[in-house]
Each structure stands twice: as C-alpha cells, then as structure tokens.
Amino acid sequence: MITTLIEREAEPILISDLTWREFKAVEQLIERPGVRLSFLDGVLEIRKNPGKKYQIIKERIASLVEIYLEFLELDFTPTGSVTLENELEKVKKEGDESYELGANRKRPDLVIEVVVSSGGIDKLEAYKRLQIPEVWFWINDELLFYSLGNDGYESVSKSQLLPSLDVDLLMGCINIENHAQALREFRAGMKIIEPT
C-alpha cells in the first residue's frame, strides 16, 4: 500500500502571542518556497512542505475527486492550496487541495488535508472560522470526513457534499501503488448514478 510509505514529517514550529499585524510582518519575512504558514488566535505555525510520498497521496486524492466530479457533470473549480484568511477571525490556512462546487463561489466548499505530522494549530477550528462546508483528512491510511453544522464540524461517515461517492472504492484506489492503474480502477468501479 502506498500510504504505508509515508514517513512522519518533522513537527511544526509554533510561535505564540502574535497579533495579526505581527503575523503579517513575520509572514513577509519568512515567505519562501517549501515553507507553509498558518495562523490561529495568535499562534503562528511554520511547517516545512512534506516530501514526495505526501505529494503522491495528495495528487492521487485530487485526481480521483476530479474524475468523480466530472462523472457527476458538476460545475467545479479546483483551487489547490489557495490561501484562506480572515483578519477578524484571526485565521490563515491553506489546505492541500480544495474545490469550489458551483460557479462564483467566495471560498472553497471542500478542503482536503493530507496529514503527515502531528501538532500545530487546530485545523478544524481554522476551517470553521473560514466557513468551509466540508473538510477531509487523510491520516494514518484513513480518510475522515467532517461536515460543518451550526455547532462546528461533525464527524460523518461519508461526504455530505458528494453523498453518492463510494468511499470504499475511493479508499481502495488511493492505496493502489500505480497511479494510472488507480485512476483506471476508480473509473471502472464507479456505479452508474444520475448526475446531480
């Protein structure tokens, strides 16, 4: 299985007690390739971008999601790791992959995170403040789904935005070592469903 090859990455560096203005100043100083910054409630998280194995999983999930969205004939826009921030909510976060489902969206409807290290800011709290309707986490060879409700995120057994998505098929194809074979098997395994 491909995911068992992901090694735990170095823990993030956390700097506390920063104002938004101080964070923005530090952000300009640290902005460089290979480093990702997140911010929540005065805590700056500095994280090195993970390596090749992480990238393979991230791209695999993105490819499978896009095949599925095309299959459903949904109007969607992949927004990648777009920077999302809100000064009033004291938050800045970038997902690994994100999607706007529909036209003229203000923010992504779906964010996907491939987690290869522990620690750092509370990602769900950050996404809640950014009002992202659904977040998926790939962690420890498992895909976890969270749907935003009135009281925050709720763990759900499948996507609420894409309820007909076959989670077992998706998981099986994420774990296939050969990328092209994974995409072929996903296409072949999709059940005939009515596009939404």
GROMACS .gro file of C-alpha atoms in nm:
model
  196
    1MET     CA    1   0.000   0.000   0.000
    2ILE     CA    2   0.131   0.338  -0.096
    3THR     CA    3   0.027   0.518   0.222
    4THR     CA    4   0.234   0.297   0.448
    5LEU     CA    5   0.535   0.453   0.280
    6ILE     CA    6   0.459   0.799   0.419
    7GLU     CA    7   0.704   0.878   0.692
    8ARG     CA    8   0.615   1.115   0.971
    9GLU     CA    9   0.747   1.459   0.889
   10ALA     CA   10   0.913   1.697   1.132
   11GLU     CA   11   0.681   1.863   1.380
   12PRO     CA   12   0.585   2.225   1.306
   13ILE     CA   13   0.740   2.525   1.477
   14LEU     CA   14   0.484   2.719   1.682
   15ILE     CA   15   0.521   3.085   1.786
   16SER     CA   16   0.259   3.217   2.028
   17ASP     CA   17   0.119   3.555   2.132
   18LEU     CA   18   0.137   3.733   1.797
   19THR     CA   19  -0.107   4.000   1.685
   20TRP     CA   20  -0.245   3.982   1.331
   21ARG     CA   21  -0.018   4.271   1.235
   22GLU     CA   22   0.290   4.097   1.379
   23PHE     CA   23   0.191   3.778   1.199
   24LYS     CA   24   0.165   3.962   0.865
   25ALA     CA   25   0.511   4.117   0.920
   26VAL     CA   26   0.666   3.778   1.004
   27GLU     CA   27   0.485   3.623   0.707
   28GLN     CA   28   0.662   3.861   0.468
   29LEU     CA   29   1.000   3.779   0.623
   30ILE     CA   30   0.952   3.401   0.611
   31GLU     CA   31   0.771   3.373   0.277
   32ARG     CA   32   0.979   3.123   0.080
   33PRO     CA   33   0.930   2.806  -0.124
   34GLY     CA   34   0.900   2.488   0.078
   35VAL     CA   35   0.751   2.656   0.387
   36ARG     CA   36   0.382   2.683   0.474
   37LEU     CA   37   0.249   2.926   0.735
   38SER     CA   38  -0.081   2.901   0.921
   39PHE     CA   39  -0.221   3.129   1.192
   40LEU     CA   40  -0.494   3.092   1.452
   41ASP     CA   41  -0.564   3.301   1.763
   42GLY     CA   42  -0.216   3.449   1.789
   43VAL     CA   43  -0.030   3.123   1.715
   44LEU     CA   44   0.190   3.108   1.405
   45GLU     CA   45   0.255   2.759   1.271
   46ILE     CA   46   0.560   2.717   1.047
   47ARG     CA   47   0.564   2.387   0.864
   48LYS     CA   48   0.806   2.254   0.606
   49ASN     CA   49   0.629   2.126   0.295
   50PRO     CA   50   0.630   1.745   0.309
   51GLY     CA   51   0.817   1.524   0.065
   52LYS     CA   52   0.743   1.311  -0.239
   53LYS     CA   53   0.531   1.042  -0.074
   54TYR     CA   54   0.296   1.305   0.069
   55GLN     CA   55   0.272   1.468  -0.275
   56ILE     CA   56   0.178   1.133  -0.432
   57ILE     CA   57  -0.112   1.081  -0.190
   58LYS     CA   58  -0.228   1.442  -0.225
   59GLU     CA   59  -0.225   1.424  -0.606
   60ARG     CA   60  -0.388   1.081  -0.606
   61ILE     CA   61  -0.682   1.201  -0.396
   62ALA     CA   62  -0.716   1.514  -0.612
   63SER     CA   63  -0.716   1.311  -0.934
   64LEU     CA   64  -0.982   1.072  -0.805
   65VAL     CA   65  -1.203   1.355  -0.676
   66GLU     CA   66  -1.180   1.536  -1.009
   67ILE     CA   67  -1.270   1.218  -1.201
   68TYR     CA   68  -1.574   1.183  -0.977
   69LEU     CA   69  -1.680   1.548  -1.012
   70GLU     CA   70  -1.652   1.520  -1.391
   71PHE     CA   71  -1.853   1.196  -1.381
   72LEU     CA   72  -2.130   1.380  -1.193
   73GLU     CA   73  -2.110   1.662  -1.450
   74LEU     CA   74  -2.076   1.913  -1.167
   75ASP     CA   75  -1.955   2.265  -1.232
   76PHE     CA   76  -1.640   2.276  -1.018
   77THR     CA   77  -1.315   2.466  -0.989
   78PRO     CA   78  -1.005   2.312  -0.831
   79THR     CA   79  -0.843   2.580  -0.615
   80GLY     CA   80  -0.544   2.378  -0.492
   81SER     CA   81  -0.378   2.510  -0.180
   82VAL     CA   82  -0.533   2.855  -0.206
   83THR     CA   83  -0.456   3.082   0.089
   84LEU     CA   84  -0.764   3.147   0.302
   85GLU     CA   85  -0.755   3.416   0.567
   86ASN     CA   86  -0.981   3.631   0.777
   87GLU     CA   87  -0.830   3.905   0.993
   88LEU     CA   88  -1.142   3.945   1.211
   89GLU     CA   89  -1.138   3.573   1.291
   90LYS     CA   90  -0.757   3.579   1.337
   91VAL     CA   91  -0.702   3.291   1.098
   92LYS     CA   92  -0.496   3.200   0.792
   93LYS     CA   93  -0.485   2.847   0.650
   94GLU     CA   94  -0.406   2.665   0.328
   95GLY     CA   95  -0.545   2.321   0.260
   96ASP     CA   96  -0.357   2.070   0.050
   97GLU     CA   97  -0.633   2.060  -0.211
   98SER     CA   98  -0.961   2.248  -0.234
   99TYR     CA   99  -1.262   2.273  -0.462
  100GLU     CA  100  -1.538   2.519  -0.535
  101LEU     CA  101  -1.852   2.325  -0.627
  102GLY     CA  102  -2.056   2.558  -0.846
  103ALA     CA  103  -1.990   2.892  -1.009
  104ASN     CA  104  -1.888   3.221  -0.847
  105ARG     CA  105  -1.805   3.084  -0.503
  106LYS     CA  106  -1.639   3.308  -0.243
  107ARG     CA  107  -1.443   3.023  -0.087
  108PRO     CA  108  -1.392   2.650  -0.141
  109ASP     CA  109  -1.674   2.414  -0.050
  110LEU     CA  110  -1.435   2.125   0.010
  111VAL     CA  111  -1.082   2.124   0.155
  112ILE     CA  112  -0.863   1.813   0.171
  113GLU     CA  113  -0.569   1.775   0.410
  114VAL     CA  114  -0.306   1.501   0.393
  115VAL     CA  115  -0.169   1.485   0.748
  116VAL     CA  116   0.187   1.356   0.784
  117SER     CA  117   0.285   1.514   1.116
  118SER     CA  118   0.115   1.591   1.442
  119GLY     CA  119   0.090   1.911   1.639
  120GLY     CA  120   0.017   2.259   1.522
  121ILE     CA  121  -0.295   2.470   1.518
  122ASP     CA  122  -0.646   2.324   1.537
  123LYS     CA  123  -0.720   2.278   1.167
  124LEU     CA  124  -1.094   2.221   1.210
  125GLU     CA  125  -1.126   2.538   1.418
  126ALA     CA  126  -0.941   2.731   1.148
  127TYR     CA  127  -1.168   2.596   0.873
  128LYS     CA  128  -1.477   2.660   1.087
  129ARG     CA  129  -1.383   3.029   1.112
  130LEU     CA  130  -1.326   3.033   0.737
  131GLN     CA  131  -1.672   2.874   0.687
  132ILE     CA  132  -1.557   2.578   0.476
  133PRO     CA  133  -1.859   2.344   0.444
  134GLU     CA  134  -1.663   2.018   0.431
  135VAL     CA  135  -1.311   1.904   0.522
  136TRP     CA  136  -1.150   1.567   0.452
  137PHE     CA  137  -0.838   1.445   0.634
  138TRP     CA  138  -0.616   1.163   0.510
  139ILE     CA  139  -0.440   1.047   0.825
  140ASN     CA  140  -0.291   0.710   0.922
  141ASP     CA  141  -0.415   0.547   0.599
  142GLU     CA  142  -0.772   0.656   0.666
  143LEU     CA  143  -0.998   0.918   0.510
  144LEU     CA  144  -1.202   1.113   0.767
  145PHE     CA  145  -1.494   1.336   0.669
  146TYR     CA  146  -1.613   1.646   0.858
  147SER     CA  147  -1.923   1.846   0.775
  148LEU     CA  148  -1.982   2.199   0.907
  149GLY     CA  149  -2.302   2.245   1.106
  150ASN     CA  150  -2.437   2.513   1.338
  151ASP     CA  151  -2.218   2.394   1.627
  152GLY     CA  152  -1.899   2.338   1.427
  153TYR     CA  153  -1.775   2.029   1.249
  154GLU     CA  154  -1.932   1.691   1.289
  155SER     CA  155  -1.752   1.370   1.200
  156VAL     CA  156  -1.956   1.190   0.933
  157SER     CA  157  -1.915   0.850   0.767
  158LYS     CA  158  -1.919   0.987   0.412
  159SER     CA  159  -1.913   1.314   0.222
  160GLN     CA  160  -2.224   1.525   0.268
  161LEU     CA  161  -2.142   1.729  -0.044
  162LEU     CA  162  -2.093   1.414  -0.254
  163PRO     CA  163  -2.326   1.163  -0.084
  164SER     CA  164  -2.317   0.906  -0.364
  165LEU     CA  165  -1.936   0.882  -0.358
  166ASP     CA  166  -1.833   0.519  -0.294
  167VAL     CA  167  -1.590   0.567  -0.002
  168ASP     CA  168  -1.464   0.207  -0.015
  169LEU     CA  169  -1.382   0.240  -0.386
  170LEU     CA  170  -1.209   0.574  -0.324
  171MET     CA  171  -1.002   0.432  -0.036
  172GLY     CA  172  -0.907   0.124  -0.236
  173CYS     CA  173  -0.787   0.333  -0.529
  174ILE     CA  174  -0.590   0.573  -0.309
  175ASN     CA  175  -0.397   0.270  -0.184
  176ILE     CA  176  -0.303   0.128  -0.526
  177GLU     CA  177   0.068   0.176  -0.585
  178ASN     CA  178   0.046   0.251  -0.959
  179HIS     CA  179  -0.119   0.589  -1.024
  180ALA     CA  180  -0.254   0.515  -1.373
  181GLN     CA  181  -0.395   0.181  -1.256
  182ALA     CA  182  -0.563   0.355  -0.960
  183LEU     CA  183  -0.736   0.600  -1.193
  184ARG     CA  184  -0.848   0.322  -1.429
  185GLU     CA  185  -0.987   0.112  -1.144
  186PHE     CA  186  -1.171   0.410  -0.999
  187ARG     CA  187  -1.336   0.489  -1.334
  188ALA     CA  188  -1.427   0.122  -1.385
  189GLY     CA  189  -1.565   0.088  -1.032
  190MET     CA  190  -1.794   0.389  -1.032
  191LYS     CA  191  -2.157   0.281  -1.027
  192ILE     CA  192  -2.398   0.427  -1.276
  193ILE     CA  193  -2.566   0.712  -1.095
  194GLU     CA  194  -2.763   1.011  -1.205
  195PRO     CA  195  -2.554   1.330  -1.222
  196THR     CA  196  -2.676   1.587  -0.967
   0.00000   0.00000   0.00000
